[in-house]
Tab-separated table of C-alpha atoms in Angstrom:
chain	number	residue	atom	x	y	z
A	1	MET	CA	-84.526	21.352	4.536
A	2	PRO	CA	-81.400	19.292	4.065
A	3	LYS	CA	-78.577	20.029	6.656
A	4	ASP	CA	-75.936	21.480	4.178
A	5	SER	CA	-76.966	23.254	1.258
A	6	GLY	CA	-73.810	24.796	0.442
A	7	MET	CA	-72.231	21.477	-0.842
A	8	ALA	CA	-69.856	21.492	-3.630
A	9	ILE	CA	-69.909	18.628	-6.023
A	10	ASP	CA	-66.421	17.556	-7.590
A	11	ILE	CA	-66.651	15.197	-10.409
A	12	ASP	CA	-64.011	13.775	-12.655
A	13	VAL	CA	-64.812	10.338	-14.240
A	14	GLU	CA	-63.964	8.327	-17.401
A	15	LYS	CA	-65.765	5.271	-18.551
A	16	ARG	CA	-65.206	3.326	-21.697
A	17	ARG	CA	-68.439	2.165	-23.137
A	18	GLY	CA	-67.801	0.093	-26.154
A	19	GLU	CA	-66.395	2.343	-28.876
A	20	ARG	CA	-67.412	5.604	-26.901
A	21	ILE	CA	-65.469	7.108	-24.192
A	22	ILE	CA	-67.513	9.135	-21.618
A	23	ALA	CA	-65.570	11.632	-19.905
A	24	ALA	CA	-66.654	14.629	-17.589
A	25	ARG	CA	-64.899	16.915	-15.335
A	26	PHE	CA	-66.168	19.837	-13.383
A	27	THR	CA	-66.987	21.286	-10.033
A	28	ALA	CA	-70.300	22.751	-9.278
A	29	GLY	CA	-71.609	24.842	-6.141
A	30	PRO	CA	-75.130	24.913	-4.890
A	31	GLY	CA	-78.099	25.498	-6.860
A	32	LEU	CA	-79.276	23.733	-10.099
A	33	THR	CA	-76.289	22.667	-12.296
A	34	ALA	CA	-77.421	21.714	-15.776
A	35	LEU	CA	-75.477	19.067	-17.586
A	36	PHE	CA	-76.389	20.386	-21.311
A	37	GLY	CA	-75.456	18.569	-24.520
A	38	PRO	CA	-77.171	16.778	-27.567
A	39	SER	CA	-78.398	13.344	-27.048
A	40	GLY	CA	-75.974	10.686	-26.975
A	41	VAL	CA	-73.043	12.061	-25.403
A	42	GLY	CA	-73.636	10.229	-21.893
A	43	LYS	CA	-75.340	12.481	-19.805
A	44	THR	CA	-77.294	9.780	-18.442
A	45	SER	CA	-74.161	7.330	-18.029
A	46	LEU	CA	-72.671	10.414	-15.951
A	47	LEU	CA	-75.657	10.442	-13.576
A	48	ALA	CA	-75.652	6.695	-13.246
A	49	MET	CA	-71.846	6.888	-12.355
A	50	VAL	CA	-72.769	9.615	-9.803
A	51	ALA	CA	-75.614	7.482	-8.403
A	52	GLY	CA	-73.540	4.241	-8.409
A	53	LEU	CA	-75.251	2.383	-10.867
A	54	LEU	CA	-72.361	2.380	-13.144
A	55	ARG	CA	-68.716	2.149	-12.296
A	56	PRO	CA	-66.313	4.619	-13.525
A	57	ASP	CA	-63.162	3.431	-14.970
A	58	ARG	CA	-61.064	6.158	-13.418
A	59	GLY	CA	-61.454	9.336	-11.507
A	60	HIS	CA	-63.299	10.801	-8.506
A	61	ILE	CA	-66.879	11.649	-7.557
A	62	ARG	CA	-67.062	13.758	-4.352
A	63	ILE	CA	-70.088	15.587	-2.680
A	64	GLY	CA	-69.126	18.130	-0.066
A	65	THR	CA	-66.568	16.186	2.095
A	66	ARG	CA	-68.017	12.763	1.047
A	67	THR	CA	-66.158	10.802	-1.313
A	68	LEU	CA	-68.408	8.395	-3.230
A	69	PHE	CA	-65.806	7.115	-5.561
A	70	GLY	CA	-62.333	7.385	-6.021
A	71	ASP	CA	-59.330	6.937	-3.634
A	72	ASP	CA	-60.084	3.252	-2.944
A	73	VAL	CA	-63.789	4.111	-2.274
A	74	ASP	CA	-66.844	2.772	-4.220
A	75	LEU	CA	-69.744	3.289	-2.017
A	76	PRO	CA	-72.857	1.139	-2.991
A	77	PRO	CA	-75.725	3.191	-4.454
A	78	GLU	CA	-77.833	2.667	-1.135
A	79	ALA	CA	-75.033	4.550	0.852
A	80	ARG	CA	-74.641	7.729	-1.221
A	81	ARG	CA	-77.589	9.546	-0.116
A	82	ILE	CA	-78.298	10.602	-3.664
A	83	GLY	CA	-81.924	11.141	-4.942
A	84	TYR	CA	-82.645	10.132	-8.494
A	85	VAL	CA	-85.721	11.323	-10.567
A	86	PHE	CA	-85.661	9.359	-13.683
A	87	GLN	CA	-86.678	10.094	-17.215
A	88	ASP	CA	-89.820	7.701	-17.080
A	89	GLY	CA	-90.341	8.116	-13.271
A	90	ARG	CA	-89.966	4.540	-12.857
A	91	LEU	CA	-92.440	4.099	-10.142
A	92	PHE	CA	-92.843	0.800	-8.653
A	93	PRO	CA	-95.701	-0.725	-10.511
A	94	HIS	CA	-96.650	-3.183	-7.662
A	95	ARG	CA	-96.866	-0.595	-5.004
A	96	ARG	CA	-99.344	2.276	-4.465
A	97	VAL	CA	-98.286	6.008	-4.504
A	98	ARG	CA	-97.947	5.870	-0.657
A	99	ALA	CA	-95.744	2.881	-0.532
A	100	ASN	CA	-93.647	4.029	-3.498
A	101	LEU	CA	-93.122	7.447	-1.366
A	102	LEU	CA	-92.498	5.717	1.628
A	103	TYR	CA	-90.022	3.132	-0.026
A	104	GLY	CA	-86.904	5.190	0.610
A	105	HIS	CA	-88.071	7.103	3.593
A	106	GLN	CA	-88.456	3.857	5.591
A	107	LEU	CA	-85.105	2.748	4.539
A	108	ALA	CA	-83.232	5.972	5.337
A	109	ALA	CA	-81.621	6.493	9.042
A	110	PRO	CA	-84.112	8.703	10.829
A	111	GLY	CA	-81.455	11.347	11.269
A	112	ASP	CA	-80.941	11.472	7.840
A	113	ARG	CA	-84.642	12.206	6.763
A	114	TRP	CA	-85.336	16.091	6.250
A	115	MET	CA	-88.989	15.927	4.839
A	116	GLY	CA	-92.100	13.771	6.143
A	117	LEU	CA	-94.717	12.114	3.626
A	118	ASP	CA	-97.468	14.868	4.657
A	119	GLU	CA	-94.944	17.791	4.013
A	120	ALA	CA	-93.725	15.913	0.762
A	121	ALA	CA	-97.526	15.657	-0.229
A	122	ALA	CA	-98.325	19.165	0.407
A	123	PHE	CA	-95.120	20.651	-1.234
A	124	LEU	CA	-95.850	18.410	-4.528
A	125	GLY	CA	-99.635	18.709	-4.186
A	126	ILE	CA	-100.182	14.860	-4.438
A	127	GLY	CA	-101.936	14.402	-1.145
A	128	HIS	CA	-105.120	13.190	-3.474
A	129	LEU	CA	-103.086	10.568	-5.231
A	130	LEU	CA	-101.786	8.431	-2.182
A	131	ASP	CA	-104.170	5.434	-2.548
A	132	ARG	CA	-103.778	5.459	-6.482
A	133	TRP	CA	-101.742	2.755	-8.215
A	134	PRO	CA	-98.803	4.063	-10.472
A	135	ARG	CA	-100.444	2.742	-13.812
A	136	SER	CA	-103.539	5.092	-13.084
A	137	LEU	CA	-101.431	8.330	-12.539
A	138	SER	CA	-100.882	10.871	-15.894
A	139	GLY	CA	-97.302	11.903	-16.616
A	140	GLY	CA	-97.070	14.965	-14.760
A	141	GLU	CA	-98.646	13.218	-11.761
A	142	ALA	CA	-96.313	10.235	-11.919
A	143	GLN	CA	-93.177	12.776	-12.288
A	144	ARG	CA	-94.448	14.368	-8.978
A	145	VAL	CA	-94.499	11.151	-7.091
A	146	ALA	CA	-91.306	10.405	-8.476
A	147	ILE	CA	-89.743	13.716	-7.213
A	148	GLY	CA	-91.535	12.926	-3.893
A	149	ARG	CA	-90.059	9.539	-3.564
A	150	ALA	CA	-86.532	10.893	-4.212
A	151	LEU	CA	-86.916	13.585	-1.527
A	152	LEU	CA	-88.390	11.443	1.141
A	153	ALA	CA	-85.136	9.143	1.273
A	154	GLY	CA	-83.593	12.068	2.736
A	155	PRO	CA	-80.964	12.816	-0.323
A	156	GLU	CA	-78.014	15.421	-0.058
A	157	ILE	CA	-78.291	16.028	-3.817
A	158	LEU	CA	-80.969	15.355	-6.339
A	159	LEU	CA	-80.192	13.781	-9.792
A	160	MET	CA	-82.758	14.439	-12.503
A	161	ASP	CA	-82.517	13.039	-15.933
A	162	GLU	CA	-84.684	15.145	-18.299
A	163	PRO	CA	-87.701	14.825	-16.089
A	164	LEU	CA	-89.820	17.014	-18.491
A	165	SER	CA	-89.170	14.971	-21.600
A	166	SER	CA	-92.257	12.954	-21.445
A	167	LEU	CA	-94.679	15.824	-20.571
A	168	ASP	CA	-96.928	18.094	-22.546
A	169	ALA	CA	-96.279	21.719	-22.490
A	170	ALA	CA	-98.488	22.534	-19.526
A	171	ARG	CA	-97.326	19.772	-17.352
A	172	ARG	CA	-93.760	20.981	-18.222
A	173	GLY	CA	-94.519	24.173	-16.632
A	174	ASP	CA	-96.020	22.771	-13.721
A	175	ILE	CA	-92.899	20.561	-13.132
A	176	MET	CA	-90.381	23.479	-13.543
A	177	ALA	CA	-92.292	25.387	-10.927
A	178	VAL	CA	-91.874	22.429	-8.707
A	179	ILE	CA	-88.055	22.134	-9.566
A	180	GLU	CA	-87.484	25.889	-8.978
A	181	ARG	CA	-88.867	25.358	-5.346
A	182	ILE	CA	-86.808	22.543	-4.654
A	183	ARG	CA	-83.859	24.899	-5.908
A	184	ASP	CA	-85.016	28.120	-4.123
A	185	GLU	CA	-87.043	26.732	-0.940
A	186	LEU	CA	-85.539	23.590	-0.003
A	187	LYS	CA	-82.044	24.751	-1.484
A	188	LEU	CA	-81.288	21.050	-2.261
A	189	PRO	CA	-78.213	20.795	-4.904
A	190	ILE	CA	-79.707	19.381	-8.075
A	191	LEU	CA	-77.546	18.112	-11.074
A	192	TYR	CA	-79.800	18.472	-14.075
A	193	VAL	CA	-79.521	16.724	-17.534
A	194	SER	CA	-81.153	18.194	-20.519
A	195	HIS	CA	-80.811	18.899	-24.318
A	196	ASP	CA	-83.576	21.583	-24.144
A	197	ARG	CA	-82.148	25.071	-24.269
A	198	ALA	CA	-85.377	26.949	-22.921
A	199	GLU	CA	-85.192	24.403	-19.867
A	200	VAL	CA	-81.903	25.129	-19.043
A	201	ASP	CA	-82.243	29.031	-19.481
A	202	ARG	CA	-84.934	28.983	-17.185
A	203	LEU	CA	-83.603	26.446	-14.395
A	204	ALA	CA	-79.823	26.482	-14.329
A	205	THR	CA	-77.809	28.298	-11.860
A	206	GLU	CA	-74.582	27.001	-13.769
A	207	VAL	CA	-74.363	25.447	-17.089
A	208	ILE	CA	-71.883	22.576	-17.796
A	209	ALA	CA	-71.773	21.939	-21.413
A	210	LEU	CA	-71.064	18.555	-22.659
A	211	ASP	CA	-69.823	17.496	-26.011
A	212	GLY	CA	-68.766	14.109	-27.609
B	1	MET	CA	-118.511	-40.035	-9.073
B	2	LEU	CA	-115.565	-41.651	-7.814
B	3	SER	CA	-115.386	-44.701	-5.622
B	4	PRO	CA	-113.388	-44.513	-2.192
B	5	GLU	CA	-110.598	-46.367	-3.797
B	6	GLU	CA	-110.735	-43.959	-6.759
B	7	TRP	CA	-110.538	-40.980	-4.162
B	8	SER	CA	-107.654	-42.181	-2.239
B	9	ILE	CA	-105.619	-42.735	-5.694
B	10	VAL	CA	-106.481	-39.055	-6.218
B	11	ALA	CA	-105.455	-37.979	-2.624
B	12	LEU	CA	-102.165	-39.616	-2.989
B	13	SER	CA	-101.617	-38.102	-6.577
B	14	LEU	CA	-102.419	-34.808	-5.270
B	15	LYS	CA	-100.039	-35.269	-2.139
B	16	VAL	CA	-97.143	-36.604	-4.452
B	17	GLY	CA	-97.540	-33.811	-6.765
B	18	GLY	CA	-98.117	-30.840	-4.131
B	19	VAL	CA	-94.882	-32.289	-2.108
B	20	ALA	CA	-92.970	-32.534	-5.381
B	21	VAL	CA	-93.403	-28.872	-6.415
B	22	LEU	CA	-93.097	-27.256	-3.259
B	23	ALA	CA	-89.851	-28.936	-2.307
B	24	THR	CA	-88.573	-28.068	-5.786
B	25	LEU	CA	-89.780	-24.447	-5.771
B	26	PRO	CA	-86.589	-22.899	-3.881
B	27	LEU	CA	-84.005	-25.116	-6.065
B	28	ALA	CA	-86.136	-24.212	-9.437
B	29	PHE	CA	-86.212	-20.326	-8.424
B	30	ALA	CA	-82.430	-20.408	-7.672
B	31	LEU	CA	-81.562	-22.158	-11.191
B	32	ALA	CA	-84.045	-19.857	-12.983
B	33	TRP	CA	-82.515	-16.853	-11.522
B	34	ALA	CA	-78.902	-17.961	-12.066
B	35	LEU	CA	-79.402	-18.768	-15.587
B	36	ALA	CA	-81.585	-15.922	-16.147
B	37	ARG	CA	-79.201	-13.169	-14.498
B	38	TYR	CA	-75.379	-14.661	-14.683
B	39	ARG	CA	-73.157	-15.560	-17.097
B	40	PHE	CA	-70.713	-18.183	-15.485
B	41	PRO	CA	-68.762	-21.076	-16.681
B	42	GLY	CA	-70.553	-24.291	-16.902
B	43	ARG	CA	-73.791	-22.478	-17.539
B	44	VAL	CA	-74.756	-24.232	-20.766
B	45	LEU	CA	-74.088	-27.413	-19.160
B	46	LEU	CA	-76.424	-26.497	-16.068
B	47	ASP	CA	-78.918	-25.566	-18.475
B	48	GLY	CA	-78.466	-28.742	-20.529
B	49	LEU	CA	-78.832	-30.927	-17.320
B	50	VAL	CA	-81.844	-28.879	-15.972
B	51	HIS	CA	-83.686	-29.480	-19.400
B	52	LEU	CA	-82.493	-33.171	-19.774
B	53	PRO	CA	-85.793	-34.750	-18.088
B	54	LEU	CA	-87.620	-32.969	-20.820
B	55	VAL	CA	-86.266	-34.921	-23.567
B	56	LEU	CA	-84.494	-37.946	-21.927
B	57	PRO	CA	-86.973	-41.437	-22.152
B	58	PRO	CA	-88.700	-41.078	-18.790
B	59	VAL	CA	-87.685	-44.963	-18.132
B	60	VAL	CA	-84.061	-43.860	-18.298
B	61	THR	CA	-84.680	-40.803	-15.694
B	62	GLY	CA	-86.191	-43.578	-13.599
B	63	TRP	CA	-83.419	-45.918	-13.960
B	64	LEU	CA	-80.789	-43.117	-13.288
B	65	LEU	CA	-82.768	-42.208	-10.044
B	66	LEU	CA	-82.724	-46.268	-9.261
B	67	LEU	CA	-78.822	-46.177	-9.415
B	68	ALA	CA	-78.503	-42.845	-7.247
B	69	PHE	CA	-81.162	-43.936	-4.709
B	70	GLY	CA	-81.174	-47.457	-4.592
B	71	PRO	CA	-79.608	-49.407	-1.516
B	72	LEU	CA	-76.225	-49.440	-3.114
B	73	GLY	CA	-76.521	-46.048	-4.876
B	74	PRO	CA	-74.355	-43.137	-3.535
B	75	ILE	CA	-77.076	-41.071	-2.397
B	76	GLY	CA	-79.481	-43.899	-1.269
B	77	ARG	CA	-76.505	-45.419	0.851
B	78	TRP	CA	-75.897	-42.269	2.396
B	79	LEU	CA	-79.537	-41.613	3.418
B	80	GLU	CA	-79.807	-44.761	4.953
B	81	SER	CA	-76.841	-44.776	6.897
B	82	TRP	CA	-77.403	-41.276	8.253
B	83	PHE	CA	-81.062	-41.027	8.409
B	84	GLY	CA	-82.223	-44.722	8.218
B	85	VAL	CA	-84.459	-43.608	5.339
B	86	SER	CA	-85.079	-44.821	2.009
B	87	VAL	CA	-87.506	-43.302	-0.748
B	88	MET	CA	-87.382	-46.877	-2.521
B	89	PHE	CA	-91.236	-47.829	-3.037
B	90	ARG	CA	-92.330	-45.236	-1.002
B	91	TRP	CA	-94.484	-42.202	-2.001
B	92	THR	CA	-91.669	-39.844	-1.371
B	93	GLY	CA	-89.692	-41.621	-4.108
B	94	ALA	CA	-92.564	-40.910	-6.520
B	95	ALA	CA	-92.620	-37.438	-5.226
B	96	LEU	CA	-88.913	-37.149	-6.013
B	97	ALA	CA	-89.351	-38.685	-9.614
B	98	ALA	CA	-92.278	-36.322	-10.166
B	99	ALA	CA	-90.108	-33.288	-9.023
B	100	ILE	CA	-87.269	-34.327	-11.263
B	101	MET	CA	-89.696	-34.532	-14.320
B	102	ALA	CA	-91.269	-31.208	-13.220
B	103	LEU	CA	-87.924	-29.359	-12.681
B	104	PRO	CA	-87.350	-28.217	-16.534
B	105	LEU	CA	-90.905	-26.998	-17.038
B	106	MET	CA	-90.758	-24.984	-13.740
B	107	VAL	CA	-87.428	-23.573	-14.124
B	108	ARG	CA	-88.389	-22.390	-17.970
B	109	ALA	CA	-91.469	-20.696	-16.540
B	110	MET	CA	-89.812	-18.754	-14.046
B	111	ARG	CA	-86.742	-17.924	-15.996
B	112	LEU	CA	-89.360	-16.185	-18.282
B	113	SER	CA	-90.921	-14.318	-15.852
B	114	ILE	CA	-87.531	-13.220	-14.164
B	115	GLU	CA	-86.096	-12.159	-17.582
B	116	ALA	CA	-89.425	-9.789	-17.994
B	117	ILE	CA	-88.599	-7.944	-14.994
B	118	ASP	CA	-87.336	-4.356	-15.825
B	119	ARG	CA	-84.004	-4.331	-13.866
B	120	ARG	CA	-84.208	-0.578	-13.725
B	121	PHE	CA	-86.618	-0.840	-10.986
B	122	GLU	CA	-84.052	-2.572	-9.294
B	123	GLY	CA	-81.708	0.354	-9.980
B	124	ALA	CA	-84.226	2.893	-8.648
B	125	ALA	CA	-84.679	0.871	-5.383
B	126	ARG	CA	-80.941	0.857	-4.821
B	127	THR	CA	-80.667	4.896	-5.284
B	128	LEU	CA	-83.506	4.886	-2.925
B	129	GLY	CA	-81.561	3.027	-0.218
B	130	ALA	CA	-82.022	-0.731	-0.568
B	131	SER	CA	-79.500	-3.079	-0.518
B	132	ARG	CA	-79.520	-5.583	-3.222
B	133	TRP	CA	-81.013	-8.367	-1.023
B	134	HIS	CA	-83.625	-6.024	0.055
B	135	ALA	CA	-84.155	-4.978	-3.514
B	136	PHE	CA	-84.581	-8.515	-4.412
B	137	TRP	CA	-87.129	-9.002	-1.907
B	138	THR	CA	-89.210	-6.008	-2.156
B	139	ILE	CA	-88.760	-5.435	-5.981
B	140	SER	CA	-87.693	-8.264	-8.042
B	141	LEU	CA	-89.398	-11.170	-6.275
B	142	PRO	CA	-92.832	-9.481	-6.138
B	143	LEU	CA	-92.632	-8.705	-9.835
B	144	ALA	CA	-91.740	-12.323	-10.668
B	145	PHE	CA	-94.358	-13.607	-8.468
B	146	PRO	CA	-97.110	-14.313	-11.029
B	147	GLY	CA	-94.594	-16.296	-13.142
B	148	VAL	CA	-93.561	-18.237	-10.046
B	149	LEU	CA	-97.224	-19.122	-9.335
B	150	ALA	CA	-97.551	-20.207	-12.991
B	151	ALA	CA	-94.616	-22.466	-12.861
B	152	LEU	CA	-95.842	-23.914	-9.592
B	153	VAL	CA	-99.324	-24.908	-11.230
B	154	LEU	CA	-97.419	-26.238	-14.566
B	155	GLY	CA	-95.365	-28.176	-12.439
B	156	PHE	CA	-98.103	-29.749	-10.419
B	157	ALA	CA	-99.923	-30.716	-13.403
B	158	ARG	CA	-96.858	-32.440	-14.873
B	159	SER	CA	-96.173	-34.037	-11.416
B	160	ILE	CA	-99.448	-35.452	-11.352
B	161	GLY	CA	-99.229	-36.864	-14.912
B	162	GLU	CA	-95.772	-38.521	-14.201
B	163	PHE	CA	-95.424	-42.134	-15.161
B	164	GLY	CA	-92.585	-43.599	-16.609
B	165	ALA	CA	-89.904	-42.347	-14.330
B	166	THR	CA	-92.201	-43.195	-11.519
B	167	ILE	CA	-92.900	-46.935	-12.393
B	168	THR	CA	-89.603	-47.694	-12.856
B	169	PHE	CA	-88.169	-45.865	-10.040
B	170	VAL	CA	-90.532	-46.919	-7.041
B	171	SER	CA	-92.948	-49.484	-8.790
B	172	ASN	CA	-96.531	-49.723	-8.684
B	173	ILE	CA	-97.582	-50.148	-5.338
B	174	PRO	CA	-101.180	-49.473	-4.295
B	175	GLY	CA	-101.674	-46.882	-1.597
B	176	GLU	CA	-98.004	-45.984	-1.815
B	177	THR	CA	-96.850	-45.210	-5.313
B	178	ARG	CA	-99.921	-45.996	-7.363
B	179	THR	CA	-100.853	-42.469	-8.662
B	180	LEU	CA	-103.351	-41.498	-11.143
B	181	PRO	CA	-101.573	-42.655	-14.389
B	182	LEU	CA	-100.286	-45.828	-12.858
B	183	ALA	CA	-103.792	-46.631	-11.483
B	184	ILE	CA	-105.258	-46.059	-14.770
B	185	TYR	CA	-102.541	-48.322	-16.372
B	186	SER	CA	-103.141	-51.122	-14.047
B	187	ALA	CA	-106.878	-50.872	-14.385
B	188	LEU	CA	-106.424	-51.212	-18.080
B	189	GLN	CA	-105.111	-54.452	-17.500
B	190	ILE	CA	-107.986	-55.818	-15.697
B	191	PRO	CA	-110.789	-57.074	-17.751
B	192	GLY	CA	-114.247	-55.136	-16.771
B	193	ALA	CA	-112.355	-52.063	-15.345
B	194	GLU	CA	-113.160	-49.949	-18.269
B	195	ALA	CA	-115.640	-47.824	-16.393
B	196	MET	CA	-112.987	-47.022	-13.528
B	197	VAL	CA	-110.532	-46.206	-16.358
B	198	THR	CA	-112.902	-43.735	-17.784
B	199	ARG	CA	-113.586	-42.058	-14.567
B	200	LEU	CA	-110.035	-41.564	-13.463
B	201	ALA	CA	-109.040	-40.682	-17.312
B	202	LEU	CA	-111.793	-37.909	-17.394
B	203	PHE	CA	-110.630	-36.745	-13.813
B	204	SER	CA	-106.985	-36.397	-15.481
B	205	VAL	CA	-108.188	-34.278	-18.152
B	206	ALA	CA	-110.193	-32.127	-16.030
B	207	LEU	CA	-107.306	-31.686	-13.652
B	208	SER	CA	-104.663	-30.928	-16.216
B	209	LEU	CA	-106.813	-28.440	-18.245
B	210	GLY	CA	-107.854	-26.470	-15.224
B	211	ALA	CA	-104.080	-26.226	-14.335
B	212	LEU	CA	-103.055	-25.176	-17.977
B	213	ILE	CA	-105.851	-22.569	-18.241
B	214	LEU	CA	-104.955	-21.195	-14.735
B	215	SER	CA	-101.168	-21.086	-15.432
B	216	GLU	CA	-101.803	-19.394	-18.969
B	217	TRP	CA	-104.173	-16.584	-16.925
B	218	LEU	CA	-101.306	-16.014	-14.307
B	219	VAL	CA	-98.811	-15.439	-17.372
B	220	ARG	CA	-101.292	-13.296	-19.382
B	221	ARG	CA	-101.967	-11.308	-16.388
B	222	THR	CA	-98.359	-10.450	-15.947
B	223	HIS	CA	-97.859	-9.393	-19.532
B	224	ALA	CA	-101.014	-7.284	-19.504
B	225	GLU	CA	-99.825	-5.555	-16.205
B	226	ARG	CA	-96.395	-4.998	-17.988
B	227	GLN	CA	-97.899	-3.302	-20.917
B	228	ARG	CA	-100.174	-1.045	-19.210
B	229	HIS	CA	-96.848	0.414	-17.464
B	230	GLY	CA	-95.394	1.259	-20.890
B	231	ASP	CA	-92.015	-0.083	-21.874
């Protein structure tokens, strides 16, 4: 289980992308914080800024007592301890499921890891997929593996970018149950991006409405 | 099939071509990477210089090599005084000429495969704790690998066929710089050597065709793989 689950998220960022200005300012506590809003308001860009893949023009990003960005700090993505579950899973196509799962696990400092491969496989029900190639997985299976890969790297917070959008109704229910268990059993703080009201109603501890 | 003399010509060609592409590989990859990924001042000029041997008459390339690596040339003089070596009239010079001629083809093939890498995989690797460098070795390079192999094969085929720059730069010395095309050219000058010409020419065709098919297969395999993974 993650060490400190009462972690506060404090975000205040601004970024100009072409004509558009993406700005967001909020604080969030533990549980699942849904960033809710229509397509195109920059929800994905916001997650990318938190992960360190996109540099804000100004502002700060703090998780618990750690400053990831701001006050002359700009940690590279690999030092942020943030798990990112992408919309498309984004599993490495040239590595089997096992090697995908262990990619971040092996890079993490032993003291930062809080879950092992067997535990993750059992938690997500993916033990039978370990020797498969990503291209042979269904959408739901791939998303479970993507979640496992992020958890195994020992993150302090999980970012999820519309993780259900490429799935059919039945699979959505499955993955939502997994997300609830991450929220309630692992008590890992989650920043969750969605434009689907029903998803947000079911999963969110707190909702931040974003508009353009 | 081939006489011992002809086999030694083939062996020399393979040695020259092999050394040419293997020695060029790191430089070609670095150039392809820089051209595919970065915008920097002089990029257009660099791109032009890399491609120059593709459009320049090979005899001009050979002459430029002669100026640079000759006993009085800036590089040749330096090689001579520091290492006591010269590539003039040596098989190493033939490999150098072949390398220069193969470079544009190798850079092009590698650049395409680098541009085809979905960079979002690198971002995913970074969030999982990989430094830029680690992401390069574990994600980018393996994904570009089939393209790098294709470039090697293509560059090798081009090297084996090099004629103009080679004969200008290092002349046509049996056993040292007389590679397949030069041997065919020489045999054409000798009355009664038609059978040798035919054998060597057929061997060249087989070698080149094999290399082309192999490199096409490698490229196709990458594309097929990409498609199966979606967008």
